[in-house]
Amino acid sequence: MVDVERFRILLESERARKTLLLPALREDITSANAARHNSNVDDEHDPEGATIAFELSQAAALMRQSTATLAQVEAALARIADGTYGYCETCGVPIAEGRLEARPWTPYCIDHAGGKAGPKP
């Protein structure tokens, strides 16, 4: 059996980290958009345009990733609250502790990590 309290602390720490990161990413996106709109930059032909487009794309990708991770963290904390944390949502077997250490928010054992479906025992 995994030490649920240890993973709750890890998950709460990750939630706090993402909660602080998201406003900074929103600010980066806003700044990149403002830079793009406040100049006559032609992304295709102006060297600065490519940089602004890259920064905007990178910030948007980080925002999507962080938002998705935060949702997964919240779902894991809900599983802790309802007593199902550490068990695969697909097959119901305990998730290996090493996997939980690498991805504490995962709802799947390694066999079902890639989306392979299987019946619950």
CSV table of C-alpha atoms in Angstrom, one decimal:
chain,number,residue,atom,x,y,z
A,1,MET,CA,0.0,0.0,0.0
A,2,VAL,CA,1.3,3.4,-0.9
A,3,ASP,CA,1.9,6.2,1.6
A,4,VAL,CA,-1.1,8.3,0.5
A,5,GLU,CA,-0.2,11.2,2.8
A,6,ARG,CA,3.2,11.6,1.2
A,7,PHE,CA,1.6,11.7,-2.3
A,8,ARG,CA,-1.1,14.2,-1.0
A,9,ILE,CA,1.7,16.5,0.0
A,10,LEU,CA,3.4,16.1,-3.4
A,11,LEU,CA,0.2,16.8,-5.2
A,12,GLU,CA,-0.6,19.8,-3.1
A,13,SER,CA,2.8,21.2,-3.8
A,14,GLU,CA,2.4,20.7,-7.5
A,15,ARG,CA,-1.0,22.3,-7.3
A,16,ALA,CA,0.5,25.4,-5.6
A,17,ARG,CA,3.3,25.5,-8.2
A,18,LYS,CA,0.9,25.4,-11.1
A,19,THR,CA,-1.4,27.9,-9.5
A,20,LEU,CA,1.5,30.3,-9.3
A,21,LEU,CA,2.7,29.5,-12.8
A,22,LEU,CA,-0.6,30.0,-14.7
A,23,PRO,CA,-0.9,33.8,-14.1
A,24,ALA,CA,2.7,34.3,-15.1
A,25,LEU,CA,2.0,32.4,-18.4
A,26,ARG,CA,-1.1,34.4,-19.0
A,27,GLU,CA,0.9,37.6,-18.5
A,28,ASP,CA,3.6,36.3,-21.0
A,29,ILE,CA,0.8,35.6,-23.5
A,30,THR,CA,-0.7,39.0,-23.0
A,31,SER,CA,2.7,40.7,-23.4
A,32,ALA,CA,3.6,38.7,-26.5
A,33,ASN,CA,0.2,39.6,-28.0
A,34,ALA,CA,0.7,43.3,-27.1
A,35,ALA,CA,4.1,43.3,-28.7
A,36,ARG,CA,2.7,41.7,-31.8
A,37,HIS,CA,-0.2,44.1,-32.1
A,38,ASN,CA,1.7,47.3,-31.1
A,39,SER,CA,4.3,46.9,-33.9
A,40,ASN,CA,4.1,46.5,-37.6
A,41,VAL,CA,5.8,43.1,-37.5
A,42,ASP,CA,5.5,40.8,-40.4
A,43,ASP,CA,6.1,37.4,-38.8
A,44,GLU,CA,7.3,35.9,-42.1
A,45,HIS,CA,9.8,38.6,-43.1
A,46,ASP,CA,10.8,40.4,-40.0
A,47,PRO,CA,13.4,38.6,-37.7
A,48,GLU,CA,11.6,40.0,-34.6
A,49,GLY,CA,8.3,38.7,-35.8
A,50,ALA,CA,9.5,35.1,-35.7
A,51,THR,CA,10.8,35.6,-32.2
A,52,ILE,CA,7.4,37.1,-31.0
A,53,ALA,CA,5.5,34.3,-32.7
A,54,PHE,CA,7.8,31.7,-31.1
A,55,GLU,CA,7.4,33.2,-27.7
A,56,LEU,CA,3.6,33.3,-28.0
A,57,SER,CA,3.5,29.7,-29.2
A,58,GLN,CA,5.8,28.5,-26.4
A,59,ALA,CA,3.8,30.3,-23.7
A,60,ALA,CA,0.5,29.0,-25.1
A,61,ALA,CA,1.8,25.4,-25.1
A,62,LEU,CA,3.1,25.8,-21.6
A,63,MET,CA,-0.3,27.2,-20.6
A,64,ARG,CA,-2.2,24.3,-22.1
A,65,GLN,CA,0.2,21.8,-20.5
A,66,SER,CA,0.1,23.4,-17.1
A,67,THR,CA,-3.7,23.7,-17.2
A,68,ALA,CA,-4.0,20.0,-18.1
A,69,THR,CA,-1.6,19.0,-15.3
A,70,LEU,CA,-3.4,21.1,-12.8
A,71,ALA,CA,-6.7,19.3,-13.7
A,72,GLN,CA,-5.0,16.0,-13.3
A,73,VAL,CA,-3.6,17.0,-9.9
A,74,GLU,CA,-7.0,18.1,-8.8
A,75,ALA,CA,-8.5,14.8,-9.9
A,76,ALA,CA,-5.8,12.9,-8.0
A,77,LEU,CA,-6.5,14.9,-4.9
A,78,ALA,CA,-10.2,14.0,-5.3
A,79,ARG,CA,-9.2,10.3,-5.6
A,80,ILE,CA,-7.3,10.6,-2.3
A,81,ALA,CA,-10.4,12.1,-0.7
A,82,ASP,CA,-12.6,9.3,-1.9
A,83,GLY,CA,-10.2,6.5,-1.1
A,84,THR,CA,-9.4,5.4,-4.7
A,85,TYR,CA,-6.0,7.0,-5.1
A,86,GLY,CA,-3.3,4.6,-6.1
A,87,TYR,CA,-5.5,2.2,-8.0
A,88,CYS,CA,-5.8,2.0,-11.8
A,89,GLU,CA,-9.1,3.4,-13.1
A,90,THR,CA,-9.1,0.9,-15.8
A,91,CYS,CA,-8.3,-2.4,-14.1
A,92,GLY,CA,-8.4,-1.6,-10.4
A,93,VAL,CA,-5.0,-3.0,-9.5
A,94,PRO,CA,-2.6,-1.0,-7.3
A,95,ILE,CA,-0.4,1.5,-9.3
A,96,ALA,CA,3.3,0.8,-8.7
A,97,GLU,CA,4.8,3.2,-6.2
A,98,GLY,CA,7.6,4.1,-8.6
A,99,ARG,CA,5.1,5.1,-11.2
A,100,LEU,CA,3.3,7.3,-8.7
A,101,GLU,CA,6.6,8.9,-7.7
A,102,ALA,CA,7.2,9.8,-11.3
A,103,ARG,CA,3.6,11.0,-12.0
A,104,PRO,CA,1.7,11.3,-8.7
A,105,TRP,CA,-1.4,12.4,-10.6
A,106,THR,CA,-1.6,9.4,-12.8
A,107,PRO,CA,-4.9,7.4,-12.7
A,108,TYR,CA,-3.5,4.4,-14.6
A,109,CYS,CA,-1.1,1.5,-13.9
A,110,ILE,CA,1.8,1.1,-16.4
A,111,ASP,CA,-0.2,-1.4,-18.4
A,112,HIS,CA,-3.0,1.1,-19.1
A,113,ALA,CA,-0.9,4.2,-19.3
A,114,GLY,CA,-1.1,4.3,-23.1
A,115,GLY,CA,-4.9,4.1,-23.1
A,116,LYS,CA,-5.1,0.3,-23.5
A,117,ALA,CA,-8.5,-0.7,-22.3
A,118,GLY,CA,-9.2,-3.8,-20.3
A,119,PRO,CA,-11.9,-5.1,-18.1
A,120,LYS,CA,-12.0,-4.5,-14.4
A,121,PRO,CA,-11.5,-7.7,-12.4
